Short mmCIF file of N, CA and C in Angstrom, two decimals:
data_model
loop_
_atom_site.label_atom_id
_atom_site.label_comp_id
_atom_site.label_asym_id
_atom_site.label_seq_id
_atom_site.Cartn_x
_atom_site.Cartn_y
_atom_site.Cartn_z
N UNK A 1 0.84 -1.16 0.00
CA UNK A 1 0.00 0.00 0.00
C UNK A 1 0.89 1.22 0.00
N UNK A 2 0.57 2.17 -0.83
CA UNK A 2 1.35 3.40 -0.91
C UNK A 2 0.50 4.57 -0.46
N UNK A 3 1.10 5.46 0.34
CA UNK A 3 0.32 6.64 0.76
C UNK A 3 0.03 7.52 -0.43
N UNK A 4 -1.17 8.07 -0.46
CA UNK A 4 -1.59 8.96 -1.54
C UNK A 4 -1.76 10.36 -0.97
N UNK A 5 -1.62 11.34 -1.82
CA UNK A 5 -1.82 12.72 -1.39
C UNK A 5 -3.31 13.00 -1.29
N UNK A 6 -3.78 13.61 -0.16
CA UNK A 6 -5.20 13.91 -0.02
C UNK A 6 -5.70 14.79 -1.16
N UNK A 7 -6.88 14.47 -1.65
CA UNK A 7 -7.58 15.25 -2.69
C UNK A 7 -6.87 15.25 -4.04
N UNK A 8 -5.88 14.40 -4.20
CA UNK A 8 -5.20 14.29 -5.49
C UNK A 8 -5.54 12.92 -6.06
N UNK A 9 -6.02 12.90 -7.28
CA UNK A 9 -6.36 11.64 -7.92
C UNK A 9 -5.09 10.91 -8.31
N UNK A 10 -4.98 9.63 -7.95
CA UNK A 10 -3.86 8.78 -8.30
C UNK A 10 -4.35 7.76 -9.31
N UNK A 11 -3.46 7.35 -10.19
CA UNK A 11 -3.83 6.40 -11.23
C UNK A 11 -3.14 5.07 -11.00
N UNK A 12 -3.85 4.00 -11.28
CA UNK A 12 -3.28 2.65 -11.28
C UNK A 12 -3.59 2.05 -12.64
N UNK A 13 -2.56 1.52 -13.29
CA UNK A 13 -2.72 0.92 -14.61
C UNK A 13 -2.55 -0.59 -14.47
N UNK A 14 -3.46 -1.35 -15.10
CA UNK A 14 -3.45 -2.79 -15.03
C UNK A 14 -3.14 -3.37 -16.40
N UNK A 15 -2.15 -4.26 -16.45
CA UNK A 15 -1.78 -4.93 -17.70
C UNK A 15 -1.54 -3.95 -18.84
N UNK A 16 -1.10 -2.77 -18.50
CA UNK A 16 -0.82 -1.71 -19.48
C UNK A 16 -2.03 -1.36 -20.34
N UNK A 17 -3.22 -1.73 -19.89
CA UNK A 17 -4.43 -1.49 -20.69
C UNK A 17 -5.42 -0.62 -19.94
N UNK A 18 -6.03 -1.18 -18.90
CA UNK A 18 -7.06 -0.43 -18.18
C UNK A 18 -6.43 0.39 -17.07
N UNK A 19 -7.12 1.48 -16.74
CA UNK A 19 -6.61 2.39 -15.73
C UNK A 19 -7.76 2.86 -14.85
N UNK A 20 -7.49 3.00 -13.54
CA UNK A 20 -8.48 3.57 -12.64
C UNK A 20 -7.86 4.79 -11.97
N UNK A 21 -8.73 5.68 -11.54
CA UNK A 21 -8.31 6.87 -10.82
C UNK A 21 -8.95 6.81 -9.44
N UNK A 22 -8.16 7.05 -8.39
CA UNK A 22 -8.68 6.95 -7.03
C UNK A 22 -7.90 7.85 -6.09
N UNK A 23 -8.53 8.22 -4.98
CA UNK A 23 -7.82 8.98 -3.96
C UNK A 23 -7.02 8.05 -3.06
N UNK A 24 -7.39 6.75 -3.02
CA UNK A 24 -6.69 5.77 -2.21
C UNK A 24 -6.59 4.48 -3.01
N UNK A 25 -5.39 3.93 -3.07
CA UNK A 25 -5.19 2.67 -3.76
C UNK A 25 -4.59 1.68 -2.78
N UNK A 26 -5.27 0.54 -2.58
CA UNK A 26 -4.80 -0.51 -1.69
C UNK A 26 -4.58 -1.75 -2.55
N UNK A 27 -3.45 -2.40 -2.38
CA UNK A 27 -3.17 -3.60 -3.17
C UNK A 27 -2.49 -4.66 -2.31
N UNK A 28 -2.69 -5.90 -2.67
CA UNK A 28 -1.98 -7.02 -2.06
C UNK A 28 -1.24 -7.73 -3.18
N UNK A 29 0.03 -7.99 -2.98
CA UNK A 29 0.84 -8.59 -4.03
C UNK A 29 1.45 -9.87 -3.50
N UNK A 30 1.45 -10.90 -4.33
CA UNK A 30 2.12 -12.14 -3.96
C UNK A 30 1.18 -13.21 -3.43
N UNK A 31 -0.07 -13.14 -3.76
CA UNK A 31 -1.06 -14.10 -3.26
C UNK A 31 -1.41 -15.11 -4.35
N UNK A 32 -0.44 -15.95 -4.67
CA UNK A 32 -0.66 -16.97 -5.70
C UNK A 32 -0.67 -18.33 -5.01
N UNK A 33 -1.78 -19.08 -5.12
CA UNK A 33 -1.86 -20.37 -4.43
C UNK A 33 -0.84 -21.37 -4.98
N UNK A 34 -0.26 -22.14 -4.09
CA UNK A 34 0.68 -23.19 -4.47
C UNK A 34 -0.07 -24.51 -4.55
N UNK A 35 -0.54 -24.86 -5.75
CA UNK A 35 -1.28 -26.11 -5.94
C UNK A 35 -0.54 -27.09 -6.84
N UNK A 36 0.68 -26.74 -7.25
CA UNK A 36 1.42 -27.61 -8.15
C UNK A 36 1.59 -29.02 -7.57
N UNK A 37 1.77 -29.13 -6.27
CA UNK A 37 1.98 -30.43 -5.65
C UNK A 37 0.75 -31.33 -5.76
N UNK A 38 -0.41 -30.74 -6.11
CA UNK A 38 -1.64 -31.52 -6.28
C UNK A 38 -1.86 -31.99 -7.72
N UNK A 39 -0.98 -31.60 -8.63
CA UNK A 39 -1.18 -31.85 -10.06
C UNK A 39 -1.45 -33.32 -10.40
N UNK A 40 -0.79 -34.23 -9.73
CA UNK A 40 -0.96 -35.65 -10.05
C UNK A 40 -2.02 -36.33 -9.18
N UNK A 41 -2.66 -35.57 -8.32
CA UNK A 41 -3.64 -36.15 -7.39
C UNK A 41 -5.04 -36.27 -7.98
N UNK A 42 -5.31 -35.49 -9.03
CA UNK A 42 -6.66 -35.45 -9.57
C UNK A 42 -7.58 -34.52 -8.80
N UNK A 43 -7.05 -33.85 -7.79
CA UNK A 43 -7.87 -32.95 -6.97
C UNK A 43 -7.88 -31.52 -7.50
N UNK A 44 -6.82 -31.11 -8.16
CA UNK A 44 -6.75 -29.73 -8.62
C UNK A 44 -6.07 -29.68 -9.98
N UNK A 45 -6.63 -28.88 -10.84
CA UNK A 45 -6.04 -28.65 -12.15
C UNK A 45 -5.78 -27.16 -12.27
N UNK A 46 -4.85 -26.68 -11.46
CA UNK A 46 -4.53 -25.26 -11.44
C UNK A 46 -5.38 -24.45 -10.48
N UNK A 47 -6.49 -25.01 -10.02
CA UNK A 47 -7.38 -24.30 -9.10
C UNK A 47 -8.07 -25.33 -8.22
N UNK A 48 -8.05 -25.11 -6.92
CA UNK A 48 -8.67 -26.01 -5.96
C UNK A 48 -10.06 -25.45 -5.63
N UNK A 49 -11.09 -26.06 -6.19
CA UNK A 49 -12.45 -25.54 -6.08
C UNK A 49 -13.29 -26.44 -5.15
N UNK A 50 -13.89 -25.83 -4.15
CA UNK A 50 -14.70 -26.57 -3.17
C UNK A 50 -16.18 -26.20 -3.33
N UNK A 51 -17.04 -27.05 -2.80
CA UNK A 51 -18.47 -26.72 -2.79
C UNK A 51 -18.77 -25.84 -1.57
N UNK A 52 -20.02 -25.57 -1.33
CA UNK A 52 -20.41 -24.64 -0.26
C UNK A 52 -20.16 -25.19 1.15
N UNK A 53 -19.73 -26.44 1.23
CA UNK A 53 -19.37 -27.04 2.51
C UNK A 53 -17.87 -27.35 2.60
N UNK A 54 -17.10 -26.83 1.64
CA UNK A 54 -15.66 -27.02 1.65
C UNK A 54 -15.19 -28.33 1.06
N UNK A 55 -16.09 -29.10 0.48
CA UNK A 55 -15.71 -30.41 -0.06
C UNK A 55 -15.20 -30.27 -1.50
N UNK A 56 -14.09 -30.95 -1.77
CA UNK A 56 -13.61 -31.03 -3.14
C UNK A 56 -13.86 -32.42 -3.72
N UNK A 57 -14.07 -33.38 -2.85
CA UNK A 57 -14.48 -34.75 -3.18
C UNK A 57 -15.19 -35.29 -1.92
N UNK A 58 -15.95 -36.37 -2.05
CA UNK A 58 -16.52 -36.95 -0.83
C UNK A 58 -15.41 -37.27 0.17
N UNK A 59 -15.56 -36.83 1.37
CA UNK A 59 -14.61 -37.06 2.46
C UNK A 59 -13.27 -36.36 2.28
N UNK A 60 -13.18 -35.40 1.38
CA UNK A 60 -11.97 -34.58 1.23
C UNK A 60 -12.41 -33.12 1.21
N UNK A 61 -11.86 -32.34 2.14
CA UNK A 61 -12.22 -30.92 2.21
C UNK A 61 -10.98 -30.05 2.06
N UNK A 62 -11.21 -28.81 1.73
CA UNK A 62 -10.13 -27.83 1.63
C UNK A 62 -10.64 -26.51 2.18
N UNK A 63 -9.73 -25.73 2.73
CA UNK A 63 -10.10 -24.42 3.28
C UNK A 63 -8.90 -23.51 3.22
N UNK A 64 -9.16 -22.23 3.19
CA UNK A 64 -8.09 -21.25 3.27
C UNK A 64 -7.80 -20.55 1.96
N UNK A 65 -6.67 -19.85 1.93
CA UNK A 65 -6.30 -19.01 0.81
C UNK A 65 -6.28 -19.73 -0.53
N UNK A 66 -5.94 -20.99 -0.51
CA UNK A 66 -5.78 -21.75 -1.75
C UNK A 66 -7.11 -22.18 -2.37
N UNK A 67 -8.19 -22.13 -1.61
CA UNK A 67 -9.47 -22.70 -2.03
C UNK A 67 -10.41 -21.68 -2.64
N UNK A 68 -10.95 -22.01 -3.83
CA UNK A 68 -12.00 -21.21 -4.45
C UNK A 68 -13.33 -21.75 -3.95
N UNK A 69 -14.20 -20.87 -3.48
CA UNK A 69 -15.47 -21.27 -2.88
C UNK A 69 -16.63 -20.52 -3.53
N UNK A 70 -17.84 -21.08 -3.46
CA UNK A 70 -19.00 -20.34 -3.97
C UNK A 70 -19.28 -19.11 -3.10
N UNK A 71 -19.44 -17.97 -3.75
CA UNK A 71 -19.82 -16.74 -3.05
C UNK A 71 -21.00 -16.13 -3.80
N UNK A 72 -21.55 -15.06 -3.28
CA UNK A 72 -22.65 -14.36 -3.96
C UNK A 72 -22.21 -13.79 -5.30
N UNK A 73 -20.90 -13.68 -5.49
CA UNK A 73 -20.37 -13.12 -6.72
C UNK A 73 -19.70 -14.19 -7.58
N UNK A 74 -20.08 -15.44 -7.39
CA UNK A 74 -19.49 -16.53 -8.16
C UNK A 74 -18.43 -17.27 -7.36
N UNK A 75 -17.82 -18.23 -8.01
CA UNK A 75 -16.78 -19.02 -7.34
C UNK A 75 -15.48 -18.24 -7.39
N UNK A 76 -14.91 -18.01 -6.21
CA UNK A 76 -13.68 -17.22 -6.14
C UNK A 76 -12.93 -17.50 -4.86
N UNK A 77 -11.68 -17.12 -4.86
CA UNK A 77 -10.86 -17.21 -3.65
C UNK A 77 -11.06 -15.94 -2.83
N UNK A 78 -11.06 -16.09 -1.52
CA UNK A 78 -11.10 -14.93 -0.63
C UNK A 78 -9.92 -15.11 0.32
N UNK A 79 -8.75 -14.60 -0.07
CA UNK A 79 -7.52 -14.87 0.68
C UNK A 79 -7.36 -13.99 1.93
N UNK A 80 -8.24 -14.20 2.88
CA UNK A 80 -8.20 -13.49 4.16
C UNK A 80 -8.18 -14.52 5.28
N UNK A 81 -7.46 -14.24 6.35
CA UNK A 81 -7.39 -15.22 7.44
C UNK A 81 -8.76 -15.47 8.06
N UNK A 82 -9.59 -14.44 8.10
CA UNK A 82 -10.93 -14.63 8.68
C UNK A 82 -11.76 -15.57 7.81
N UNK A 83 -11.60 -15.50 6.51
CA UNK A 83 -12.29 -16.41 5.60
C UNK A 83 -11.78 -17.83 5.78
N UNK A 84 -10.48 -17.99 5.95
CA UNK A 84 -9.90 -19.32 6.15
C UNK A 84 -10.48 -19.98 7.40
N UNK A 85 -10.66 -19.23 8.47
CA UNK A 85 -11.22 -19.78 9.70
C UNK A 85 -12.66 -20.22 9.48
N UNK A 86 -13.47 -19.38 8.85
CA UNK A 86 -14.88 -19.73 8.60
C UNK A 86 -14.99 -20.94 7.67
N UNK A 87 -14.15 -20.99 6.64
CA UNK A 87 -14.15 -22.14 5.74
C UNK A 87 -13.79 -23.42 6.49
N UNK A 88 -12.79 -23.36 7.35
CA UNK A 88 -12.35 -24.54 8.10
C UNK A 88 -13.44 -25.06 9.02
N UNK A 89 -14.18 -24.15 9.67
CA UNK A 89 -15.27 -24.57 10.55
C UNK A 89 -16.33 -25.35 9.77
N UNK A 90 -16.74 -24.81 8.62
CA UNK A 90 -17.77 -25.46 7.80
C UNK A 90 -17.25 -26.79 7.25
N UNK A 91 -15.99 -26.82 6.79
CA UNK A 91 -15.42 -28.04 6.23
C UNK A 91 -15.34 -29.15 7.28
N UNK A 92 -14.97 -28.80 8.51
CA UNK A 92 -14.88 -29.81 9.57
C UNK A 92 -16.25 -30.42 9.86
N UNK A 93 -17.28 -29.60 9.92
CA UNK A 93 -18.64 -30.11 10.17
C UNK A 93 -19.08 -30.97 8.98
N UNK A 94 -18.71 -30.58 7.75
CA UNK A 94 -19.08 -31.35 6.56
C UNK A 94 -18.44 -32.74 6.60
N UNK A 95 -17.24 -32.85 7.10
CA UNK A 95 -16.61 -34.16 7.22
C UNK A 95 -17.39 -35.06 8.17
N UNK A 96 -17.95 -34.48 9.21
CA UNK A 96 -18.68 -35.25 10.21
C UNK A 96 -20.14 -35.45 9.86
N UNK A 97 -20.76 -34.48 9.18
CA UNK A 97 -22.21 -34.51 8.98
C UNK A 97 -22.65 -34.58 7.52
N UNK A 98 -21.74 -34.50 6.57
CA UNK A 98 -22.11 -34.55 5.16
C UNK A 98 -23.04 -33.43 4.77
N UNK A 99 -24.11 -33.78 4.03
CA UNK A 99 -25.05 -32.78 3.53
C UNK A 99 -25.87 -32.12 4.64
N UNK A 100 -25.85 -32.66 5.85
CA UNK A 100 -26.55 -32.03 6.97
C UNK A 100 -25.78 -30.84 7.54
N UNK A 101 -24.53 -30.69 7.12
CA UNK A 101 -23.71 -29.56 7.58
C UNK A 101 -24.24 -28.27 6.97
N UNK A 102 -24.18 -27.17 7.69
CA UNK A 102 -24.62 -25.89 7.12
C UNK A 102 -23.69 -25.48 5.99
N UNK A 103 -24.24 -24.77 5.02
CA UNK A 103 -23.44 -24.25 3.93
C UNK A 103 -22.75 -22.96 4.36
N UNK A 104 -21.61 -22.70 3.78
CA UNK A 104 -20.87 -21.48 4.06
C UNK A 104 -21.59 -20.29 3.43
N UNK A 105 -21.87 -19.29 4.24
CA UNK A 105 -22.43 -18.03 3.75
C UNK A 105 -21.49 -16.94 4.26
N UNK A 106 -20.41 -16.78 3.56
CA UNK A 106 -19.31 -15.95 4.01
C UNK A 106 -19.63 -14.47 3.92
N UNK A 107 -19.30 -13.75 4.97
CA UNK A 107 -19.37 -12.29 5.00
C UNK A 107 -17.95 -11.81 5.32
N UNK A 108 -17.09 -11.71 4.30
CA UNK A 108 -15.67 -11.44 4.56
C UNK A 108 -15.41 -10.07 5.18
N UNK A 109 -14.31 -10.00 5.92
CA UNK A 109 -13.87 -8.72 6.46
C UNK A 109 -12.35 -8.75 6.58
N UNK A 110 -11.77 -7.58 6.64
CA UNK A 110 -10.34 -7.46 6.91
C UNK A 110 -10.08 -6.10 7.52
N UNK A 111 -8.89 -5.96 8.07
CA UNK A 111 -8.44 -4.66 8.53
C UNK A 111 -6.93 -4.60 8.39
N UNK A 112 -6.43 -3.40 8.28
CA UNK A 112 -5.00 -3.18 8.19
C UNK A 112 -4.67 -1.82 8.78
N UNK A 113 -3.48 -1.70 9.29
CA UNK A 113 -2.96 -0.42 9.77
C UNK A 113 -1.57 -0.26 9.17
N UNK A 114 -1.42 0.69 8.26
CA UNK A 114 -0.15 0.94 7.60
C UNK A 114 -0.04 2.41 7.23
N UNK A 115 1.17 2.92 7.31
CA UNK A 115 1.44 4.29 6.88
C UNK A 115 0.50 5.30 7.53
N UNK A 116 0.14 5.08 8.78
CA UNK A 116 -0.75 6.00 9.48
C UNK A 116 -2.21 5.87 9.06
N UNK A 117 -2.53 4.83 8.31
CA UNK A 117 -3.89 4.62 7.84
C UNK A 117 -4.47 3.39 8.53
N UNK A 118 -5.66 3.53 9.11
CA UNK A 118 -6.39 2.42 9.70
C UNK A 118 -7.58 2.15 8.80
N UNK A 119 -7.63 0.96 8.21
CA UNK A 119 -8.67 0.62 7.25
C UNK A 119 -9.34 -0.69 7.67
N UNK A 120 -10.67 -0.68 7.74
CA UNK A 120 -11.46 -1.88 8.01
C UNK A 120 -12.53 -1.98 6.93
N UNK A 121 -12.79 -3.20 6.46
CA UNK A 121 -13.81 -3.39 5.44
C UNK A 121 -14.56 -4.68 5.71
N UNK A 122 -15.85 -4.66 5.45
CA UNK A 122 -16.67 -5.86 5.56
C UNK A 122 -17.61 -5.93 4.36
N UNK A 123 -17.79 -7.14 3.86
CA UNK A 123 -18.63 -7.35 2.69
C UNK A 123 -17.80 -7.80 1.51
N UNK A 124 -18.48 -8.11 0.41
CA UNK A 124 -17.81 -8.63 -0.78
C UNK A 124 -17.28 -7.50 -1.64
N UNK A 125 -15.97 -7.50 -1.84
CA UNK A 125 -15.30 -6.52 -2.68
C UNK A 125 -15.05 -7.14 -4.04
N UNK A 126 -14.90 -6.36 -5.09
CA UNK A 126 -14.80 -4.91 -5.12
C UNK A 126 -16.17 -4.25 -5.13
N UNK A 127 -16.16 -2.94 -4.97
CA UNK A 127 -17.38 -2.14 -5.01
C UNK A 127 -17.33 -1.24 -6.25
N UNK A 128 -18.49 -0.77 -6.65
CA UNK A 128 -18.60 0.10 -7.82
C UNK A 128 -19.37 1.35 -7.43
N UNK A 129 -18.94 2.47 -7.92
CA UNK A 129 -19.67 3.71 -7.72
C UNK A 129 -19.20 4.49 -6.51
N UNK A 130 -19.92 5.55 -6.25
CA UNK A 130 -19.61 6.44 -5.14
C UNK A 130 -20.23 5.90 -3.85
N UNK A 131 -19.55 6.06 -2.72
CA UNK A 131 -20.09 5.58 -1.46
C UNK A 131 -21.10 6.56 -0.86
N UNK A 132 -21.89 6.01 0.03
CA UNK A 132 -22.72 6.82 0.93
C UNK A 132 -21.89 7.01 2.19
N UNK A 133 -21.76 8.23 2.67
CA UNK A 133 -20.98 8.49 3.88
C UNK A 133 -21.89 8.39 5.09
N UNK A 134 -21.58 7.45 5.97
CA UNK A 134 -22.34 7.27 7.20
C UNK A 134 -21.72 8.06 8.34
N UNK A 135 -20.40 8.22 8.30
CA UNK A 135 -19.64 9.01 9.27
C UNK A 135 -18.62 9.80 8.46
N UNK A 136 -18.49 11.07 8.75
CA UNK A 136 -17.53 11.90 8.03
C UNK A 136 -18.01 12.25 6.64
N UNK A 137 -17.15 12.97 5.93
CA UNK A 137 -17.53 13.44 4.59
C UNK A 137 -16.44 13.22 3.56
N UNK A 138 -15.28 12.70 4.00
CA UNK A 138 -14.15 12.58 3.07
C UNK A 138 -13.60 11.16 3.11
N UNK A 139 -13.23 10.60 1.96
CA UNK A 139 -12.76 9.23 1.91
C UNK A 139 -11.49 8.97 2.72
N UNK A 140 -10.65 9.98 2.90
CA UNK A 140 -9.42 9.75 3.65
C UNK A 140 -9.65 9.69 5.16
N UNK A 141 -10.87 9.98 5.59
CA UNK A 141 -11.25 9.79 6.97
C UNK A 141 -10.96 10.98 7.86
N UNK A 142 -11.39 10.84 9.09
CA UNK A 142 -12.11 9.66 9.58
C UNK A 142 -13.50 9.56 8.93
N UNK A 143 -13.82 8.35 8.50
CA UNK A 143 -15.11 8.16 7.84
C UNK A 143 -15.53 6.69 7.87
N UNK A 144 -16.83 6.49 7.66
CA UNK A 144 -17.39 5.17 7.38
C UNK A 144 -18.23 5.34 6.13
N UNK A 145 -17.93 4.51 5.12
CA UNK A 145 -18.62 4.59 3.84
C UNK A 145 -19.34 3.28 3.57
N UNK A 146 -20.42 3.38 2.80
CA UNK A 146 -21.17 2.17 2.45
C UNK A 146 -21.52 2.18 0.97
N UNK A 147 -21.43 1.00 0.37
CA UNK A 147 -21.85 0.76 -1.01
C UNK A 147 -22.88 -0.36 -0.96
N UNK A 148 -23.77 -0.40 -1.93
CA UNK A 148 -24.77 -1.47 -2.01
C UNK A 148 -24.63 -2.18 -3.35
N UNK A 149 -24.46 -3.51 -3.29
CA UNK A 149 -24.40 -4.33 -4.51
C UNK A 149 -25.81 -4.46 -5.09
N UNK A 150 -25.87 -4.89 -6.34
CA UNK A 150 -27.16 -5.07 -7.03
C UNK A 150 -28.09 -6.03 -6.29
N UNK A 151 -27.52 -7.01 -5.55
CA UNK A 151 -28.36 -7.97 -4.83
C UNK A 151 -28.86 -7.42 -3.48
N UNK A 152 -28.54 -6.16 -3.18
CA UNK A 152 -29.01 -5.53 -1.95
C UNK A 152 -28.05 -5.66 -0.78
N UNK A 153 -27.03 -6.48 -0.92
CA UNK A 153 -26.06 -6.65 0.16
C UNK A 153 -25.09 -5.48 0.15
N UNK A 154 -24.63 -5.13 1.34
CA UNK A 154 -23.78 -3.96 1.46
C UNK A 154 -22.33 -4.25 1.77
N UNK A 155 -21.52 -3.25 1.55
CA UNK A 155 -20.12 -3.24 1.90
C UNK A 155 -19.90 -1.98 2.72
N UNK A 156 -19.23 -2.09 3.84
CA UNK A 156 -18.91 -0.92 4.65
C UNK A 156 -17.40 -0.86 4.86
N UNK A 157 -16.86 0.34 4.77
CA UNK A 157 -15.43 0.56 4.93
C UNK A 157 -15.23 1.71 5.91
N UNK A 158 -14.40 1.49 6.91
CA UNK A 158 -14.05 2.53 7.87
C UNK A 158 -12.60 2.95 7.63
N UNK A 159 -12.37 4.24 7.52
CA UNK A 159 -11.03 4.78 7.31
C UNK A 159 -10.71 5.70 8.48
N UNK A 160 -9.68 5.33 9.23
CA UNK A 160 -9.24 6.11 10.39
C UNK A 160 -10.39 6.43 11.34
N UNK A 161 -11.28 5.48 11.50
CA UNK A 161 -12.42 5.61 12.40
C UNK A 161 -12.50 4.34 13.25
N UNK A 162 -12.39 4.48 14.55
CA UNK A 162 -12.45 3.31 15.43
C UNK A 162 -13.86 2.75 15.45
N UNK A 163 -13.96 1.47 15.09
CA UNK A 163 -15.26 0.81 15.07
C UNK A 163 -15.03 -0.70 15.13
N UNK A 164 -15.88 -1.38 15.88
CA UNK A 164 -15.79 -2.83 15.97
C UNK A 164 -16.35 -3.47 14.70
N UNK A 165 -15.77 -4.59 14.29
CA UNK A 165 -16.22 -5.28 13.08
C UNK A 165 -17.71 -5.63 13.15
N UNK A 166 -18.25 -6.14 14.27
CA UNK A 166 -19.70 -6.44 14.29
C UNK A 166 -20.56 -5.20 13.99
N UNK A 167 -20.16 -4.04 14.51
CA UNK A 167 -20.92 -2.82 14.23
C UNK A 167 -20.78 -2.42 12.76
N UNK A 168 -19.57 -2.56 12.22
CA UNK A 168 -19.36 -2.25 10.81
C UNK A 168 -20.20 -3.18 9.93
N UNK A 169 -20.31 -4.44 10.32
CA UNK A 169 -21.17 -5.38 9.57
C UNK A 169 -22.63 -4.94 9.61
N UNK A 170 -23.08 -4.49 10.77
CA UNK A 170 -24.47 -4.02 10.87
C UNK A 170 -24.68 -2.80 9.96
N UNK A 171 -23.70 -1.92 9.89
CA UNK A 171 -23.81 -0.76 9.03
C UNK A 171 -23.86 -1.18 7.55
N UNK A 172 -23.10 -2.20 7.19
CA UNK A 172 -23.12 -2.69 5.81
C UNK A 172 -24.47 -3.32 5.48
N UNK A 173 -25.04 -4.05 6.43
CA UNK A 173 -26.30 -4.76 6.15
C UNK A 173 -27.51 -3.82 6.20
N UNK A 174 -27.35 -2.63 6.71
CA UNK A 174 -28.45 -1.67 6.78
C UNK A 174 -28.49 -0.81 5.53
N UNK A 175 -28.12 -1.42 4.41
CA UNK A 175 -28.05 -0.66 3.16
C UNK A 175 -29.37 0.02 2.87
N UNK A 176 -29.27 1.25 2.50
CA UNK A 176 -30.45 2.04 2.27
C UNK A 176 -30.49 2.49 0.89
#
């Protein structure tokens, strides 16, 4: 993550083709799953994909950064430690209970503190469009912003604003 100048638009270019302009750019680099060791197992062909209970085969489960799971936005990886814990809980119950195990309904969240910036987010990213400001008036904070996906589910992001994750989740789900 690189600090950006307040009120100055910064550009990020992807694959030398598309470009976005933003006041804040957050990135994670180096998150490539290591599944090569599974190549001869028949379990993964470049991507380890699990069902909504973490199963990749009967009696075989997977969880964590390496696993692509069904989400409201399609099958995708959610490489967050909080997601890995929730996936592992569901996968363990699936091993014991099979189809009677509850399905994973992930509500991802993360937080980071770097370069004097405290950032917390809950909900499925990425978001599109301008946020609704619930606290503050500026994206660099202190503020809490909310976006609403087409399915009505929300995303809430707190920037330099102290707030507990459960409260931030409630703010995201109260999409208006």
